[in-house]
Amino acid sequence: MTGLSFLVLLLTGMPVAFVLIGATLVFVFLSGREQLIAAIPQISFGSVENFDLLAIPLFILLGEIMNESGLTRRIITSVRVWIARLPHNLVIVNLISNLALAAIMGSATAQMAVMSRVVVPEMERDGYDRGYAASLTASAGLLGPIIPPSMLLIIYGVIAQVSIAEMFMAGIVPGIALFVLILVLAFWQATRNHKQQGSTERLNFAQKIAATIPGLAAMLIPLVIVGGISFGVFTPTESAAAAIVVALVFAVLEFKGQTFRRIVPIIDRTVANSAIVLFLIVAAKIFGWVLTFNQVPQHVAAFIVSLTDNPTIFLLLIVVFLFIVGMFLDGIAALIILTPILLPVAISQYGIDPIQFGLILAMTLVLGLLTPPVGTGLYIAAALSKVSVMRLSKLVLPYVAATLAVILAVVFIPWMVHPF
Amino acid sequence: MNPLGKISAGLVQLERWASRFLVVGFVGLIVANVGMRYLVGRPIIFAEELAAIMLVWLAFIATSISIHTRAQIGVTLLIDNFSVSWRRIIDLLVWLLITIMLAILLKAGITWVRSPVVEFEQVITTGWAKAPFFTIFPIFCASALVHSLAHVARAAGEIRGKNA
């Protein structure tokens, strides 16, 4: 009945977080255990009272400051001046800029929105098909939740009680593998379908240096984040706060005396975006509590164990299952609901490393951003690039396949998540 | 705008300022803690615990704002294919259900903050009583309830406007 009420409420278009709370209340009332409602406030408060979760609004704030102060555009410009004469340089610029932004933002949808606005029109001006440019940009956005910092990996780390710094490090090799795979695929498509041959504009060395310095300064930010965490200087949350300070220095110079007027909307957007994620965490925690009360994890464990006792086959089944779930449910909500159910099975029944499992979970769920019918990333890229969702969902298919290939590599080569 | 809509709009202004202070507050606290640790060699011991509590407050205030602005995400795949009249009816039903949920949570929240259980909880690093911090839950439920009631009034008004 809880499942049915969940489905009915979901189909009414009710916000997902309230769907989860509604399904919980339906269970409580139908089971005649109204006294359980008394536990909800405490569960809600406790679900977000976590220092590590502070990294979420902080990384969102950092991304907003980067965009508003033009730092994102500077990174793109500084990459472009050095490879302007190469064929299909904008394909490389698109991917390298996405890689750099992935090391700053931690949110795929934010990254897709920024890049769709900035790079897609430039690629179109250079003669690329708009659909191709939009599909490449949306797909490269998948690097966001894999390359550290990643919102999904932070949430998984908190739920699974594994080190977030270790989760971040685990994302580096699969993220770079995905970057290389998308680059090869995009270049092959560009060579086959487009005549673009690079800019004819010549810049001398001094001009190139002048254009690069602002971008290099902006690149200090990912350095602070990744370097700070890997050398143990900062926790992930502290690294975000330190990066905000660096970004603010540039922003204050850029805003020229209008800092307060321009910072307020940045904070408001941060609050708006954080609300969606944080309330989903609260609601999913409440719903997860009902699932645990119903002994759903035990039933799921018994069911999966009856299917296979092979860890690799278990992981492949999980990939298929999550791929389907990701098509219909927001990745963050799915991660919060499913991790407490699947992780104990993975560890106790199959002896799977929680870091490897977390990365597989996050990477597979993130694919849901590009798959209909609920692919948020797809809708964002389609709306901002003015390409139909249907066309875009076909164009991203090769990149979805590339991401699946990397997920399979993580399944078969656990070393990829522990390279250091 | 209906009277509830006006109250909701006024309340959200207050919430926006509270959320801004909280964001600035916890960024400042974390930066100050890192600075004190590396520059003075004396970290602020309560910084992490207090920042985490500020996050809880931000989460609930931000959620209340997002209810006012209808920014929470839902799956509208099915209802997007319905006629405008049906979409309005479903919109009203959804907001009515959300209002009922918030009313139930408000009652639970008030009972919780008034229960003797919370009296003994403390902020570990400062020794402060934690009970005042818990009040954010019923505060959130009450303010979100105002916003959702405003949506109920708006949705009902839209249906009446269509029928008139």
Coordinates of C-alpha atoms in Angstrom, one line a residue:
Chain A
M1 CA 0.0 0.0 0.0
T2 CA 2.9 2.3 0.8
G3 CA 4.2 1.6 -2.7
L4 CA 0.9 2.3 -4.4
S5 CA 0.3 5.6 -2.5
F6 CA 3.9 6.6 -3.5
L7 CA 3.1 5.9 -7.2
V8 CA -0.3 7.6 -7.2
L9 CA 1.1 10.7 -5.4
L10 CA 4.1 10.8 -7.8
L11 CA 1.8 10.8 -10.8
T12 CA -0.2 13.8 -9.5
G13 CA 2.9 15.9 -10.0
M14 CA 3.3 16.5 -6.3
P15 CA 6.8 17.5 -5.3
V16 CA 8.9 14.3 -4.9
A17 CA 9.8 15.2 -1.3
F18 CA 6.1 15.4 -0.3
V19 CA 5.4 12.2 -2.2
L20 CA 7.9 10.5 0.2
I21 CA 6.3 12.1 3.3
G22 CA 2.8 11.3 2.0
A23 CA 3.6 7.6 1.4
T24 CA 5.1 7.5 4.9
L25 CA 1.9 9.0 6.5
V26 CA -0.3 6.6 4.5
F27 CA 1.7 3.7 5.9
V28 CA 1.5 5.0 9.5
F29 CA -2.2 5.5 9.4
L30 CA -3.1 2.2 7.5
S31 CA -0.9 0.2 9.9
G32 CA -2.7 1.8 12.9
R33 CA 0.5 3.0 14.4
E34 CA -0.2 6.7 14.7
Q35 CA 2.2 7.0 17.5
L36 CA 5.1 6.6 15.0
I37 CA 4.4 10.1 13.7
A38 CA 6.0 11.4 16.9
A39 CA 9.3 10.2 15.6
I40 CA 9.2 12.2 12.4
P41 CA 10.4 15.6 13.8
Q42 CA 13.4 14.1 15.4
I43 CA 14.3 12.1 12.3
S44 CA 13.9 15.2 10.1
F45 CA 16.1 17.4 12.3
G46 CA 18.8 14.6 12.6
S47 CA 18.8 13.9 8.9
V48 CA 20.4 17.2 8.0
E49 CA 22.3 17.9 11.2
N50 CA 25.6 16.9 9.7
F51 CA 28.8 18.9 9.1
D52 CA 29.6 17.0 5.9
L53 CA 26.3 17.9 4.4
L54 CA 27.2 21.6 4.7
A55 CA 29.4 21.0 1.6
I56 CA 26.2 20.9 -0.5
P57 CA 25.1 24.6 -0.1
L58 CA 28.7 25.6 0.0
F59 CA 29.5 24.1 -3.4
I60 CA 26.3 25.4 -4.8
L61 CA 27.3 28.9 -3.6
L62 CA 30.7 28.5 -5.1
G63 CA 29.3 27.6 -8.5
E64 CA 26.9 30.6 -8.3
I65 CA 29.8 33.0 -7.5
M66 CA 31.9 31.5 -10.3
N67 CA 29.1 32.1 -12.8
E68 CA 28.0 35.6 -11.7
S69 CA 31.6 36.9 -11.6
G70 CA 32.5 35.6 -15.0
L71 CA 35.1 33.2 -13.7
T72 CA 33.5 30.3 -15.6
R73 CA 33.8 32.2 -18.9
R74 CA 37.4 33.1 -18.2
I75 CA 38.3 29.4 -17.8
I76 CA 36.7 28.7 -21.2
T77 CA 38.5 31.6 -22.8
S78 CA 41.9 30.6 -21.4
V79 CA 41.6 27.1 -22.6
R80 CA 40.5 28.2 -26.1
V81 CA 43.3 30.7 -26.9
W82 CA 45.9 27.9 -26.8
I83 CA 44.0 25.5 -29.1
A84 CA 42.2 27.9 -31.3
R85 CA 44.0 26.7 -34.4
L86 CA 43.3 23.0 -33.9
P87 CA 40.5 21.5 -35.8
H88 CA 37.3 21.1 -33.8
N89 CA 38.9 23.1 -31.0
L90 CA 35.5 24.0 -29.6
V91 CA 34.8 20.3 -28.9
I92 CA 38.0 20.2 -26.8
V93 CA 37.2 23.5 -25.2
N94 CA 33.7 22.2 -24.3
L95 CA 35.1 19.1 -22.7
I96 CA 38.1 20.6 -20.9
S97 CA 35.9 23.4 -19.5
N98 CA 33.4 20.8 -18.4
L99 CA 36.2 18.9 -16.7
A100 CA 37.4 22.1 -14.9
L101 CA 33.8 23.0 -13.9
A102 CA 33.3 19.5 -12.6
A103 CA 36.2 20.1 -10.2
I104 CA 34.4 23.2 -8.9
M105 CA 30.6 22.7 -9.0
G106 CA 29.6 19.2 -7.9
S107 CA 26.2 19.5 -9.6
A108 CA 25.6 18.1 -13.0
T109 CA 22.4 20.1 -13.7
A110 CA 24.1 23.5 -12.7
Q111 CA 27.0 22.6 -15.0
M112 CA 24.8 21.6 -17.9
A113 CA 22.8 24.9 -17.5
V114 CA 26.0 27.0 -17.5
M115 CA 27.6 25.3 -20.4
S116 CA 24.5 25.1 -22.5
R117 CA 24.2 28.9 -22.3
V118 CA 27.9 29.6 -23.0
V119 CA 29.3 27.0 -25.3
V120 CA 26.4 25.8 -27.4
P121 CA 25.8 29.2 -29.2
E122 CA 29.6 29.5 -29.8
M123 CA 29.7 26.0 -31.3
E124 CA 26.7 26.8 -33.5
R125 CA 28.4 30.0 -34.7
D126 CA 31.4 27.8 -35.7
G127 CA 29.2 25.7 -37.9
Y128 CA 28.3 22.8 -35.7
D129 CA 24.8 21.4 -35.6
R130 CA 23.0 22.8 -32.6
G131 CA 21.7 19.3 -31.6
Y132 CA 25.3 17.9 -31.7
A133 CA 26.6 20.8 -29.6
A134 CA 23.7 20.4 -27.1
S135 CA 24.1 16.6 -26.8
L136 CA 27.9 16.9 -26.2
T137 CA 27.4 19.7 -23.6
A138 CA 24.7 17.8 -21.7
S139 CA 26.7 14.6 -21.8
A140 CA 29.9 16.3 -20.6
G141 CA 27.8 17.5 -17.7
L142 CA 27.8 14.0 -16.4
L143 CA 31.4 14.5 -15.3
G144 CA 30.1 16.8 -12.6
P145 CA 28.8 14.2 -10.2
I146 CA 31.8 11.9 -10.8
I147 CA 34.8 14.3 -10.7
P148 CA 35.3 15.6 -7.1
P149 CA 33.6 17.5 -5.6
S150 CA 30.3 15.7 -6.1
M151 CA 27.0 16.3 -4.4
L152 CA 25.9 12.6 -4.9
L153 CA 29.2 11.3 -3.4
I154 CA 28.9 13.6 -0.4
I155 CA 25.3 12.3 0.3
Y156 CA 26.4 8.7 -0.2
G157 CA 29.4 9.2 2.1
V158 CA 27.2 10.6 4.8
I159 CA 24.6 7.8 4.5
A160 CA 27.2 5.0 4.2
Q161 CA 29.4 6.5 6.8
V162 CA 32.5 6.3 4.6
S163 CA 35.1 9.0 4.2
I164 CA 33.9 11.7 1.8
A165 CA 37.5 12.5 0.9
E166 CA 38.0 8.8 -0.1
M167 CA 34.8 9.0 -2.2
F168 CA 36.1 12.1 -3.9
M169 CA 39.4 10.4 -4.7
A170 CA 37.5 7.3 -6.0
G171 CA 35.8 9.5 -8.6
I172 CA 39.0 10.7 -10.2
V173 CA 40.0 7.8 -12.5
P174 CA 36.5 6.9 -13.6
G175 CA 35.9 10.6 -14.2
I176 CA 39.0 10.9 -16.4
A177 CA 38.1 7.6 -18.2
L178 CA 34.7 9.1 -19.0
F179 CA 36.3 12.3 -20.1
V180 CA 38.6 10.5 -22.6
L181 CA 35.8 8.3 -23.9
I182 CA 33.5 11.3 -24.5
L183 CA 36.4 13.2 -26.2
V184 CA 37.1 10.3 -28.6
L185 CA 33.4 9.9 -29.4
A186 CA 32.8 13.6 -29.9
F187 CA 35.9 14.0 -32.1
W188 CA 34.9 11.0 -34.2
Q189 CA 31.4 12.5 -34.7
A190 CA 32.7 15.9 -35.4
T191 CA 35.2 14.7 -38.0
R192 CA 32.4 12.7 -39.7
N193 CA 29.7 15.3 -39.7
H194 CA 31.2 18.8 -39.5
K195 CA 33.5 20.8 -41.7
Q196 CA 34.6 23.2 -38.9
Q197 CA 38.4 23.7 -39.2
G198 CA 39.4 25.9 -36.3
S199 CA 39.6 29.7 -36.0
T200 CA 41.6 31.7 -38.4
E201 CA 42.2 34.4 -35.8
R202 CA 45.9 34.5 -34.9
L203 CA 47.0 35.6 -31.4
N204 CA 50.6 36.3 -30.5
F205 CA 52.2 34.8 -27.4
A206 CA 51.7 37.9 -25.3
Q207 CA 48.0 38.0 -26.2
K208 CA 47.7 34.4 -25.4
I209 CA 49.3 34.9 -22.0
A210 CA 47.1 37.9 -21.3
A211 CA 44.0 35.9 -22.1
T212 CA 45.2 32.9 -20.0
I213 CA 46.1 34.7 -16.7
P214 CA 42.5 35.4 -15.6
G215 CA 41.5 31.8 -16.4
L216 CA 44.6 30.4 -14.6
A217 CA 43.6 32.5 -11.5
A218 CA 40.2 30.9 -11.7
M219 CA 41.8 27.5 -11.9
L220 CA 43.2 28.2 -8.4
I221 CA 39.7 27.2 -7.1
P222 CA 39.7 23.5 -8.2
L223 CA 43.3 23.4 -7.0
V224 CA 42.2 24.6 -3.5
I225 CA 39.5 22.0 -3.5
V226 CA 41.2 18.9 -4.8
G227 CA 44.7 19.8 -3.4
G228 CA 43.3 20.8 0.0
I229 CA 41.4 17.5 0.4
S230 CA 44.1 15.2 -1.0
F231 CA 46.9 16.7 1.2
G232 CA 44.7 16.6 4.2
V233 CA 44.7 20.4 4.7
F234 CA 40.9 20.7 4.6
T235 CA 37.8 18.5 5.0
P236 CA 35.6 18.5 1.9
T237 CA 33.3 21.1 3.6
E238 CA 36.2 23.3 4.6
S239 CA 37.7 23.1 1.1
A240 CA 34.4 24.5 -0.3
A241 CA 34.5 27.4 2.2
A242 CA 38.1 28.1 1.4
A243 CA 37.3 28.0 -2.4
I244 CA 34.4 30.4 -1.7
V245 CA 36.9 32.9 -0.1
V246 CA 39.2 32.7 -3.2
A247 CA 36.2 33.1 -5.6
L248 CA 34.9 36.0 -3.6
V249 CA 38.2 37.9 -3.9
F250 CA 37.8 37.7 -7.7
A251 CA 34.1 38.5 -7.5
V252 CA 34.7 41.6 -5.4
L253 CA 37.2 42.8 -8.0
E254 CA 34.7 42.0 -10.8
F255 CA 31.7 43.6 -9.1
K256 CA 33.4 46.9 -8.7
G257 CA 31.6 48.4 -5.7
Q258 CA 28.3 46.6 -6.4
T259 CA 29.3 43.6 -4.4
F260 CA 26.4 43.7 -2.0
R261 CA 23.8 44.2 -4.7
R262 CA 25.1 41.3 -6.7
I263 CA 25.9 38.9 -3.8
V264 CA 22.3 38.9 -2.5
P265 CA 20.8 37.3 -5.6
I266 CA 23.7 34.8 -5.6
I267 CA 22.8 33.8 -2.0
D268 CA 19.1 33.6 -2.9
R269 CA 19.8 31.2 -5.8
T270 CA 22.0 29.1 -3.5
V271 CA 19.2 28.9 -0.9
A272 CA 16.7 28.0 -3.6
N273 CA 18.9 25.2 -5.1
S274 CA 19.9 23.9 -1.7
A275 CA 16.3 23.7 -0.6
I276 CA 15.5 21.1 -3.3
V277 CA 18.4 18.8 -2.3
L278 CA 18.2 19.3 1.5
F279 CA 14.4 18.7 1.7
L280 CA 14.8 15.6 -0.5
I281 CA 17.3 14.3 2.1
V282 CA 14.9 15.0 4.9
A283 CA 11.9 13.4 3.2
A284 CA 13.9 10.4 1.9
K285 CA 15.3 9.8 5.4
I286 CA 11.7 9.7 6.8
F287 CA 10.6 7.4 4.0
G288 CA 13.7 5.2 4.5
W289 CA 12.7 4.9 8.2
V290 CA 9.4 3.4 7.1
L291 CA 11.0 1.0 4.7
T292 CA 13.3 -0.2 7.5
F293 CA 10.3 -0.5 9.9
N294 CA 8.6 -2.6 7.2
Q295 CA 11.8 -4.7 7.0
V296 CA 12.1 -3.9 3.3
P297 CA 15.9 -4.2 3.3
Q298 CA 15.7 -7.7 4.7
H299 CA 13.1 -8.7 2.0
V300 CA 15.2 -7.2 -0.7
A301 CA 18.3 -8.9 0.6
A302 CA 16.5 -12.3 0.6
F303 CA 15.2 -11.7 -2.9
I304 CA 18.6 -10.7 -4.4
V305 CA 20.5 -13.5 -2.6
S306 CA 18.0 -16.0 -4.1
L307 CA 18.9 -14.7 -7.6
T308 CA 22.7 -14.9 -7.4
D309 CA 25.6 -15.4 -5.0
N310 CA 28.1 -14.0 -7.4
P311 CA 29.2 -10.4 -6.5
T312 CA 29.8 -9.3 -10.1
I313 CA 26.4 -10.5 -11.2
F314 CA 24.9 -8.8 -8.2
L315 CA 26.6 -5.5 -9.3
L316 CA 25.4 -5.9 -12.9
L317 CA 21.8 -6.5 -11.6
I318 CA 22.2 -3.3 -9.5
V319 CA 23.3 -1.3 -12.5
V320 CA 20.3 -2.5 -14.6
F321 CA 17.9 -1.8 -11.7
L322 CA 19.4 1.7 -10.9
F323 CA 19.4 2.6 -14.6
I324 CA 15.6 1.9 -14.7
V325 CA 15.0 3.7 -11.4
G326 CA 17.1 6.7 -12.6
M327 CA 14.7 7.1 -15.5
F328 CA 11.8 7.8 -13.2
L329 CA 13.2 9.2 -9.9
D330 CA 15.5 12.0 -9.1
G331 CA 19.0 10.7 -8.6
I332 CA 19.5 12.2 -5.1
A333 CA 16.1 10.9 -3.8
A334 CA 16.9 7.5 -5.3
L335 CA 20.4 7.5 -3.7
I336 CA 19.0 8.4 -0.3
I337 CA 16.2 5.8 -0.4
L338 CA 18.2 2.9 -1.9
T339 CA 21.6 3.2 -0.2
P340 CA 20.4 2.0 3.2
I341 CA 18.6 -0.9 1.5
L342 CA 21.2 -2.1 -0.9
L343 CA 24.5 -1.3 0.8
P344 CA 24.1 -3.7 3.7
V345 CA 23.3 -6.5 1.2
A346 CA 26.4 -5.5 -0.9
I347 CA 28.7 -5.6 2.1
S348 CA 27.4 -8.5 4.2
Q349 CA 26.2 -10.9 1.5
Y350 CA 28.7 -10.1 -1.3
G351 CA 31.7 -8.5 0.5
I352 CA 31.7 -5.5 -1.9
D353 CA 33.8 -2.5 -1.1
P354 CA 31.5 0.4 0.0
I355 CA 33.5 2.9 -2.0
Q356 CA 33.3 0.9 -5.2
F357 CA 29.6 0.4 -4.6
G358 CA 28.9 4.1 -3.9
L359 CA 30.6 5.1 -7.1
I360 CA 28.6 2.6 -9.1
L361 CA 25.4 3.8 -7.5
A362 CA 26.2 7.5 -8.1
M363 CA 27.4 7.0 -11.7
T364 CA 24.4 4.9 -12.7
L365 CA 21.8 7.1 -11.1
V366 CA 23.4 10.2 -12.7
L367 CA 22.6 8.7 -16.1
G368 CA 19.0 9.3 -15.3
L369 CA 19.7 13.0 -16.0
L370 CA 20.0 12.1 -19.7
T371 CA 17.3 9.5 -20.0
P372 CA 13.6 10.2 -20.7
P373 CA 11.0 10.5 -19.3
V374 CA 12.4 12.4 -16.2
G375 CA 15.8 13.4 -17.4
T376 CA 16.3 16.8 -15.8
G377 CA 19.6 17.4 -17.6
L378 CA 17.9 16.6 -20.9
Y379 CA 15.2 19.2 -20.3
I380 CA 17.6 21.9 -19.2
A381 CA 19.9 21.4 -22.1
A382 CA 17.0 21.2 -24.6
A383 CA 15.4 24.3 -23.2
L384 CA 18.5 26.4 -23.2
S385 CA 19.8 25.1 -26.5
K386 CA 16.3 25.2 -28.2
V387 CA 16.6 21.6 -29.4
S388 CA 13.6 19.2 -29.0
V389 CA 13.8 16.8 -26.0
M390 CA 13.1 13.9 -28.4
R391 CA 15.9 14.8 -30.7
L392 CA 18.3 15.4 -27.9
S393 CA 17.5 12.2 -26.2
K394 CA 18.5 10.3 -29.3
L395 CA 21.7 12.3 -29.8
V396 CA 22.9 11.6 -26.3
L397 CA 22.6 7.9 -26.7
P398 CA 26.2 7.2 -27.7
Y399 CA 27.4 9.2 -24.6
V400 CA 25.0 7.3 -22.4
A401 CA 26.5 4.1 -23.8
A402 CA 30.0 5.5 -23.1
T403 CA 29.0 6.2 -19.5
L404 CA 27.6 2.7 -19.1
A405 CA 31.0 1.4 -20.4
V406 CA 32.8 3.3 -17.7
I407 CA 30.4 2.0 -15.0
L408 CA 31.0 -1.6 -16.3
A409 CA 34.8 -0.9 -16.1
V410 CA 34.3 0.1 -12.4
V411 CA 32.3 -3.1 -11.8
F412 CA 35.1 -5.3 -13.3
I413 CA 38.1 -3.3 -12.3
P414 CA 37.7 -2.3 -8.6
W415 CA 41.3 -0.8 -8.7
M416 CA 39.8 2.2 -10.6
V417 CA 38.3 3.5 -7.3
H418 CA 41.5 3.0 -5.3
P419 CA 44.3 4.2 -7.6
F420 CA 46.3 6.2 -5.0
Chain B
M1 CA -3.8 38.5 -4.6
N2 CA -5.8 36.8 -1.9
P3 CA -5.2 37.8 1.8
L4 CA -3.4 34.5 2.4
G5 CA -1.2 35.2 -0.6
K6 CA -0.2 38.6 0.9
I7 CA 0.7 37.0 4.3
S8 CA 2.7 34.3 2.5
A9 CA 4.5 37.0 0.4
G10 CA 5.4 39.0 3.5
L11 CA 6.5 35.9 5.4
V12 CA 8.8 34.8 2.6
Q13 CA 10.6 38.2 2.7
L14 CA 11.4 37.5 6.4
E15 CA 12.5 33.9 5.5
R16 CA 14.8 35.2 2.7
W17 CA 16.6 37.5 5.1
A18 CA 17.0 34.7 7.7
S19 CA 18.4 32.4 5.0
R20 CA 20.9 35.0 3.9
F21 CA 22.2 35.5 7.4
L22 CA 22.5 31.8 7.9
V23 CA 24.5 31.3 4.7
V24 CA 26.8 34.1 5.6
G25 CA 27.0 32.8 9.2
F26 CA 28.1 29.3 8.5
V27 CA 30.5 30.3 5.7
G28 CA 32.1 32.8 8.1
L29 CA 32.1 30.2 11.0
I30 CA 33.9 27.6 8.9
V31 CA 36.4 30.0 7.4
A32 CA 37.1 31.4 10.9
N33 CA 37.6 27.9 12.2
V34 CA 40.1 27.0 9.4
G35 CA 41.9 30.4 9.9
M36 CA 42.1 29.9 13.7
R37 CA 43.4 26.4 13.3
Y38 CA 46.2 27.3 10.9
L39 CA 47.0 30.8 11.9
V40 CA 46.6 30.8 15.6
G41 CA 46.8 27.0 16.3
R42 CA 43.5 27.1 18.2
P43 CA 40.5 25.9 16.3
I44 CA 37.0 27.1 17.3
I45 CA 35.8 23.8 18.9
F46 CA 32.1 24.5 18.6
A47 CA 32.3 25.6 14.9
E48 CA 31.4 22.3 13.3
E49 CA 28.5 21.5 15.6
L50 CA 27.1 25.0 15.4
A51 CA 27.5 25.1 11.6
A52 CA 25.6 21.8 11.3
I53 CA 22.7 23.2 13.4
M54 CA 22.7 26.3 11.2
L55 CA 22.4 24.0 8.2
V56 CA 19.3 22.4 9.7
W57 CA 17.8 25.9 10.1
L58 CA 18.7 26.8 6.6
A59 CA 17.3 23.5 5.2
F60 CA 13.9 24.2 6.8
I61 CA 13.7 27.9 6.0
A62 CA 14.9 27.3 2.4
T63 CA 12.3 24.6 2.0
S64 CA 9.6 26.9 3.3
I65 CA 10.7 29.5 0.7
S66 CA 10.7 26.8 -2.0
I67 CA 7.1 25.9 -1.1
H68 CA 6.1 29.6 -1.5
T69 CA 7.9 29.7 -4.9
R70 CA 6.7 26.2 -5.9
A71 CA 10.4 25.4 -6.7
Q72 CA 10.3 21.8 -5.3
I73 CA 10.5 19.3 -8.2
G74 CA 7.8 16.9 -9.1
V75 CA 7.1 14.4 -11.9
T76 CA 4.6 16.2 -14.2
L77 CA 4.9 13.8 -17.1
L78 CA 1.3 12.6 -16.8
I79 CA -0.6 15.7 -15.8
D80 CA 1.1 17.8 -18.5
N81 CA -1.1 15.9 -20.9
F82 CA -4.3 16.8 -19.1
S83 CA -6.6 19.7 -20.1
V84 CA -6.2 23.0 -18.2
S85 CA -9.4 22.4 -16.2
W86 CA -8.1 19.0 -14.9
R87 CA -4.7 20.4 -14.2
R88 CA -6.2 23.1 -12.0
I89 CA -8.3 20.5 -10.1
I90 CA -5.2 18.3 -9.6
D91 CA -3.2 21.4 -8.5
L92 CA -5.8 22.1 -5.9
L93 CA -5.9 18.5 -4.7
V94 CA -2.1 18.4 -4.4
W95 CA -1.9 21.6 -2.4
L96 CA -4.7 20.3 -0.1
L97 CA -2.8 17.1 0.5
I98 CA 0.4 19.0 1.2
T99 CA -1.5 21.3 3.6
I100 CA -2.9 18.2 5.5
M101 CA 0.6 16.7 5.7
L102 CA 2.1 20.0 7.0
A103 CA -0.7 20.2 9.6
I104 CA 0.0 16.7 10.8
L105 CA 3.8 17.5 11.0
L106 CA 3.1 20.8 12.8
K107 CA 1.1 18.9 15.5
A108 CA 3.9 16.4 15.8
G109 CA 6.5 19.1 15.9
I110 CA 4.8 21.0 18.7
T111 CA 4.4 17.9 20.7
W112 CA 8.1 17.1 20.2
V113 CA 9.5 20.4 21.3
R114 CA 7.3 20.4 24.4
S115 CA 8.1 16.8 25.4
P116 CA 10.5 16.2 28.3
V117 CA 12.8 14.2 26.1
V118 CA 14.3 17.3 24.4
E119 CA 15.0 19.1 27.7
F120 CA 18.0 16.9 28.4
E121 CA 19.7 17.3 25.0
Q122 CA 22.7 19.6 24.8
V123 CA 25.1 21.1 22.2
I124 CA 28.0 18.9 23.2
T125 CA 30.8 21.4 22.6
T126 CA 29.2 24.4 24.4
G127 CA 26.9 22.8 26.9
W128 CA 23.9 24.9 25.7
A129 CA 20.4 23.4 25.8
K130 CA 19.5 22.1 22.4
A131 CA 15.7 22.5 22.8
P132 CA 15.6 26.1 21.4
F133 CA 17.3 24.9 18.2
F134 CA 14.6 22.2 17.7
T135 CA 11.9 24.9 17.5
I136 CA 12.8 25.3 13.8
F137 CA 10.8 22.2 13.0
P138 CA 7.4 23.5 14.1
I139 CA 8.3 27.0 12.9
F140 CA 9.0 25.5 9.4
C141 CA 5.7 23.5 9.5
A142 CA 3.8 26.6 10.5
S143 CA 5.3 28.9 7.8
A144 CA 5.1 26.2 5.1
L145 CA 1.5 25.7 6.1
V146 CA 0.8 29.4 5.5
H147 CA 2.4 29.1 2.0
S148 CA 0.5 26.0 1.2
L149 CA -2.8 27.4 2.3
A150 CA -2.1 30.4 0.1
H151 CA -1.6 28.0 -2.8
V152 CA -4.9 26.3 -1.9
A153 CA -6.6 29.6 -2.0
R154 CA -4.9 30.5 -5.3
A155 CA -5.8 27.2 -6.9
A156 CA -9.4 27.4 -5.7
G157 CA -9.6 30.9 -7.0
E158 CA -8.3 29.8 -10.4
I159 CA -11.0 27.1 -10.6
R160 CA -13.7 29.5 -9.5
G161 CA -12.5 32.1 -12.0
K162 CA -12.7 29.5 -14.8
N163 CA -16.2 28.5 -13.8
A164 CA -17.5 32.0 -13.3

